Short mmCIF file of C-alpha atoms in Angstrom, two decimals:
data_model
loop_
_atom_site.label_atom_id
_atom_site.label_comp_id
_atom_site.label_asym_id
_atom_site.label_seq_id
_atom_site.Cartn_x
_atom_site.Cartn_y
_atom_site.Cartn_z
CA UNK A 208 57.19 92.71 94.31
CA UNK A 209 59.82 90.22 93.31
CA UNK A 210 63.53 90.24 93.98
CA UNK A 211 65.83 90.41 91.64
CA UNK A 212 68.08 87.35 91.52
CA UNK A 213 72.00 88.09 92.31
CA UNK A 214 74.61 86.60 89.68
CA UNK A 215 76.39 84.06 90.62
CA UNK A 216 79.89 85.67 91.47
CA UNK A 217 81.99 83.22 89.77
CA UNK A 218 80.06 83.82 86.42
CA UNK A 219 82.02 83.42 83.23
CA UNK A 220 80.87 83.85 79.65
CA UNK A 221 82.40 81.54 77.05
CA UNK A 222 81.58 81.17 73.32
CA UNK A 223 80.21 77.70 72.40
CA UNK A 224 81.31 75.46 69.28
CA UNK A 225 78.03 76.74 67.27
CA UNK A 226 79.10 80.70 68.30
CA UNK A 227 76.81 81.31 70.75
CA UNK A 228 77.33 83.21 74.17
CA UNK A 229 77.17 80.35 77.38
CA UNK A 230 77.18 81.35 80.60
CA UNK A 231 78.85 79.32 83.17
CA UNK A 232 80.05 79.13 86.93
CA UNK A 233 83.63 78.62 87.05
CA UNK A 234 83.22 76.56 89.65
CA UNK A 235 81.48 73.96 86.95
CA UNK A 236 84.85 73.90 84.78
CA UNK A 237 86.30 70.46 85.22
CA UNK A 238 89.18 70.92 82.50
CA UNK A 239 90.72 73.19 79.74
CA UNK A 240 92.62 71.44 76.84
CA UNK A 241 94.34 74.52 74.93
CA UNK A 242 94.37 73.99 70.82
CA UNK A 243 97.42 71.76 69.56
CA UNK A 244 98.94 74.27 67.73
CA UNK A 245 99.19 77.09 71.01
CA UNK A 246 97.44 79.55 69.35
CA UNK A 247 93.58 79.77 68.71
CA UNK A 248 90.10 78.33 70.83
CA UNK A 249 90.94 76.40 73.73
CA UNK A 250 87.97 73.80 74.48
CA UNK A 251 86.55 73.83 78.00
CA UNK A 252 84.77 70.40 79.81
CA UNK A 253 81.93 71.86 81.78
CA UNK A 254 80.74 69.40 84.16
CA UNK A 255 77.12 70.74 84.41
CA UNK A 256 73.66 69.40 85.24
CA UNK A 257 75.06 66.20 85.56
CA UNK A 258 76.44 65.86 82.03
CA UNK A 259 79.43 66.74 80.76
CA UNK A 260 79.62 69.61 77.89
CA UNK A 261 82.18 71.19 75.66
CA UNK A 262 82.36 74.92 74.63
CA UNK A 263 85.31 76.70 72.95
CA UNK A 264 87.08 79.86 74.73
CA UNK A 265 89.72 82.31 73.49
CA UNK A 266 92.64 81.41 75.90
CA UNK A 267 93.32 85.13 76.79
CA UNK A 268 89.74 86.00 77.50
CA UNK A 269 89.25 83.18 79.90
CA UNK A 270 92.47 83.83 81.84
CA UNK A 271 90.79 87.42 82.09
CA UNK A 272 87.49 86.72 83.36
CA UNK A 273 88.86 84.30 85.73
CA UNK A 274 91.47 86.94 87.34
CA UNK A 275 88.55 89.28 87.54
CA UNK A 276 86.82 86.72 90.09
CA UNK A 277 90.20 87.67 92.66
CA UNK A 278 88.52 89.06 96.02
CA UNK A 279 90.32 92.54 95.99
CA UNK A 280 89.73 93.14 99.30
CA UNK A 281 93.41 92.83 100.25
CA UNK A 282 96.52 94.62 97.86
CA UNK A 283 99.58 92.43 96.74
CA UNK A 284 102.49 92.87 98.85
CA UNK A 285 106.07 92.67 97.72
CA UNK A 286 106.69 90.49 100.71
CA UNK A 287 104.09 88.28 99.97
CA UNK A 288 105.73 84.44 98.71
CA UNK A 289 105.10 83.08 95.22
CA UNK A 290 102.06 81.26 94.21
CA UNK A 291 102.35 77.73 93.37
CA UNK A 292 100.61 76.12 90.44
CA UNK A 293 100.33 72.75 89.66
CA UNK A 294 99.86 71.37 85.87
CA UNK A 295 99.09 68.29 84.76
CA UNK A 296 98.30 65.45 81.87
CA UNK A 297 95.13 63.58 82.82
CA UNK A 298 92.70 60.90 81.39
CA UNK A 299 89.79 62.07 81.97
CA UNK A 300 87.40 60.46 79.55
CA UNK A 301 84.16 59.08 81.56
CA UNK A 302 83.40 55.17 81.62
CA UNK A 303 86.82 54.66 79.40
CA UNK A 304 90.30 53.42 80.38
CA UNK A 305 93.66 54.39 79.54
CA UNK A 306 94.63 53.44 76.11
CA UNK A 307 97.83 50.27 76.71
CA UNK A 308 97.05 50.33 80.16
CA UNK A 309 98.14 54.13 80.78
CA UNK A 310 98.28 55.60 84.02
CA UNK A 311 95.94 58.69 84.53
CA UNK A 312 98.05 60.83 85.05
CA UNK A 313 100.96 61.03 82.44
CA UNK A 314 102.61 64.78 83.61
CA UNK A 315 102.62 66.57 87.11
CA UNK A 316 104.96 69.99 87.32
CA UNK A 317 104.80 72.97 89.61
CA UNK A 318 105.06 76.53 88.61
CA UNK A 319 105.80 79.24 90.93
CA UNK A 320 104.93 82.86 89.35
CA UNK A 321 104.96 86.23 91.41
CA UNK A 322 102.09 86.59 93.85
CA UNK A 323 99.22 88.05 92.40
CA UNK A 324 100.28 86.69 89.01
CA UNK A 325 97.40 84.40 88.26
CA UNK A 326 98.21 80.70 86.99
CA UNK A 327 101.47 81.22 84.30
CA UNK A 328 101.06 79.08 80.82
CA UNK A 329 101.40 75.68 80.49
CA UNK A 330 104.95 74.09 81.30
CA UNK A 331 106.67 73.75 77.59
CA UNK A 332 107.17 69.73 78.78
CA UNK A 333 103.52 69.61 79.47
CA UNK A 334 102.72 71.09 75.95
CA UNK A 335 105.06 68.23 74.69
CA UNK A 336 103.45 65.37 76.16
CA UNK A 337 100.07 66.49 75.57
CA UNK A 338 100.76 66.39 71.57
CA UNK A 339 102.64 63.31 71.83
CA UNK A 340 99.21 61.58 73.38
CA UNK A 341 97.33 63.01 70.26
CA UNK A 342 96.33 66.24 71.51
CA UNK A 343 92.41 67.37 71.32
CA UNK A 344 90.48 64.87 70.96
CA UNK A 345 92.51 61.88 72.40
CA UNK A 346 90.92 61.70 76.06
CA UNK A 347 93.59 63.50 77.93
CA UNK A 348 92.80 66.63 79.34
CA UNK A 349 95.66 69.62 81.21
CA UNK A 350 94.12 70.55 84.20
CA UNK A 351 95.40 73.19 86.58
CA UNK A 352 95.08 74.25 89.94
CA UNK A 353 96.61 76.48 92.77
CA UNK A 354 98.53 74.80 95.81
CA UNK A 355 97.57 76.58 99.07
CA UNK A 356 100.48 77.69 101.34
CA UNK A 357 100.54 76.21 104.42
CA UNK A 358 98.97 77.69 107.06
CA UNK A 359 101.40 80.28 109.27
CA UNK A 360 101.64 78.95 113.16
CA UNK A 361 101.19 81.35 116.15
CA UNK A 362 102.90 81.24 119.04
CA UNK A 363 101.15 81.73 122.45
CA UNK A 364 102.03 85.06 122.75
CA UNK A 365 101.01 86.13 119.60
CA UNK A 366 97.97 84.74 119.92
CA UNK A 367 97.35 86.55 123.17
CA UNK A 368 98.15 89.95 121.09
CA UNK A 369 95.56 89.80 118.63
CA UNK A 370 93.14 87.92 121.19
CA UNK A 371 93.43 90.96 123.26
CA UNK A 372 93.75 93.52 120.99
CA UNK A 373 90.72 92.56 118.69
CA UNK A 374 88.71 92.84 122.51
CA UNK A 375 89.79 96.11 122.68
CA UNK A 376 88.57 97.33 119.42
CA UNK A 377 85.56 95.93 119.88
CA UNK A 378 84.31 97.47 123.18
CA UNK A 379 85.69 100.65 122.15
CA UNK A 380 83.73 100.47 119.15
CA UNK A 381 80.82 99.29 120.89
CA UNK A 382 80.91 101.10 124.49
CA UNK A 383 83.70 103.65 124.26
CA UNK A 384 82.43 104.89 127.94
CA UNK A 385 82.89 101.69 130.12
CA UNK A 386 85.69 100.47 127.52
CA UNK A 387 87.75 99.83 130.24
CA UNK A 388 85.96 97.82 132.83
CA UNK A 389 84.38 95.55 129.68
CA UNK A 390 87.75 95.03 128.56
CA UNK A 391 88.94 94.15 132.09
CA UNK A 392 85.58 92.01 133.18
CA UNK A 393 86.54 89.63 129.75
CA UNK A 394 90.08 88.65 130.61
CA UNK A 395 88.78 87.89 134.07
CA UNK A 396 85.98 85.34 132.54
CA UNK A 397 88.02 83.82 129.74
CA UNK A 398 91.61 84.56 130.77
CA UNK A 399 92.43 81.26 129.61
CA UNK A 400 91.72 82.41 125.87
CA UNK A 401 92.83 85.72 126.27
CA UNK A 402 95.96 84.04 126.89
CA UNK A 403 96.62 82.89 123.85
CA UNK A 404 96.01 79.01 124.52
CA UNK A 405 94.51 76.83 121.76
CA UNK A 406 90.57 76.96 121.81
CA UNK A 407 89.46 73.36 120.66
CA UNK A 408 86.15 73.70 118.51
CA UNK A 409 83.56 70.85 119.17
#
C-alpha cells in the first residue's frame, strides 16, 4: 500500500498569464511587482526548477493565502511589539545591469503595522519610484520581507527559573511517584545548568 504524499505546507495557488491554476511553494516566490495602475493582477517571479517564471495573482488573494500559512499555535497579544516590514525597489533582471549605471537597489523603507497584521501595502514613495523606473516590465522588481526582532536576553536567574521549572514538569509528568528525588538527583549532576549559566553548544 502506498502513502499518500503530504502537501507542502507553504502551498499557494496562483492563476497563470494563460488562466490556468499553478501551484507553488511560497518559499519559491523571489518577487511580486503589483500592476502600475494599483488596482488589478499583480505578476509574481517564481524562481523554480532552476528557471525563473512569471504568473499573474489577484493582490488580495495572495495576501490571503499567504496569512493563512501563520503557525496559529500561539494568539496575538496586545502587548506584543509591532512587526517591522521592509520594502524595497530592486533590479533584479538575471545576466543584465542597471540601466545608466543604476544602483540595485533604488528604494529601502520600513513599515511597522500592529502585530499580527501581516505585511501593510506598499509605501506610497515606493509606488512612486517604481512608476518613475517604468513600472512592469522595466527590470525592477518591489520585494518585501519581515525584519525579525531581536532576540530577548535572560538574565541568570531567569534562566535558572525556567531551567528548573521545565525539570519539574517533566518528572512529574513522567514519574509523579519519585518526582522529588529525580528532581533533586538532576540539580546535583548538572547544578551548573540548573543554575542558569550559559550552556555553550559544540
Amino acid at each position: 500500500m502506498s502513502k499518500t504524499k503530504k502537501s507542502p505546507r507553504d502551498l499557494l495557488t496562483l492563476r497563470a498569464t494563460d488562466g490556468r491554476r499553478v501551484q507553488v511553494q511560497a518559499r519559491q516566490i523571489r518577487a511580486v511587482t503589483p500592476s502600475a495602475t494599483g488596482t488589478g493582477h499583480a505578476h509574481v517571479e517564481l524562481y523554480k526548477g532552476g528557471r525563473s517564471h512569471i504568473v499573474q495573482a489577484d493582490p488580495t488573494e495572495l495576501a490571503a493565502q499567504v496569512a493563512s500559512l501563520r503557525p496559529r499555535s500561539r494568539m496575538v497579544k496586545e502587548t506584543d511589539p509591532p512587526a517591522v516590514y521592509e520594502y524595497s525597489l530592486r533590479y533584479y533582471t538575471a545576466h543584465r545591469e542597471p540601466p545608466d549605471g543604476m544602483a540595485r537597489i533604488q528604494f529601502t523603507e520600513r513599515v511597522e503595522v500592529p502585530a499580527g497584521g501581516g505585511a501593510p501595502g506598499m509605501p506610497p514613495a515606493c509606488r512612486a519610484r517604481y512608476l518613475e523606473l517604468g513600472g512592469p516590465g522595466g527590470g525592477w522588481s518591489v520585494c518585501v520581507q519581515p525584519i525579525e526582532r531581536p532576540a530577548k536576553v535572560r538574565t541568570r536567574e531567569h534562566r535558572a527559573r525556567l531551567r528548573q521549572g521545565h525539570l519539574e514538569q517533566r518528572v512529574q509528568k513522567r514519574a509523579p511517584l519519585f518526582a522529588e528525588q529525580l528532581v533533586q538527583e538532576q540539580l546535583a549532576q548538572r547544578a551548573a545548568y540548573f543554575a542558569g549559566e550559559v550552556v555553550e553548544v559544540a
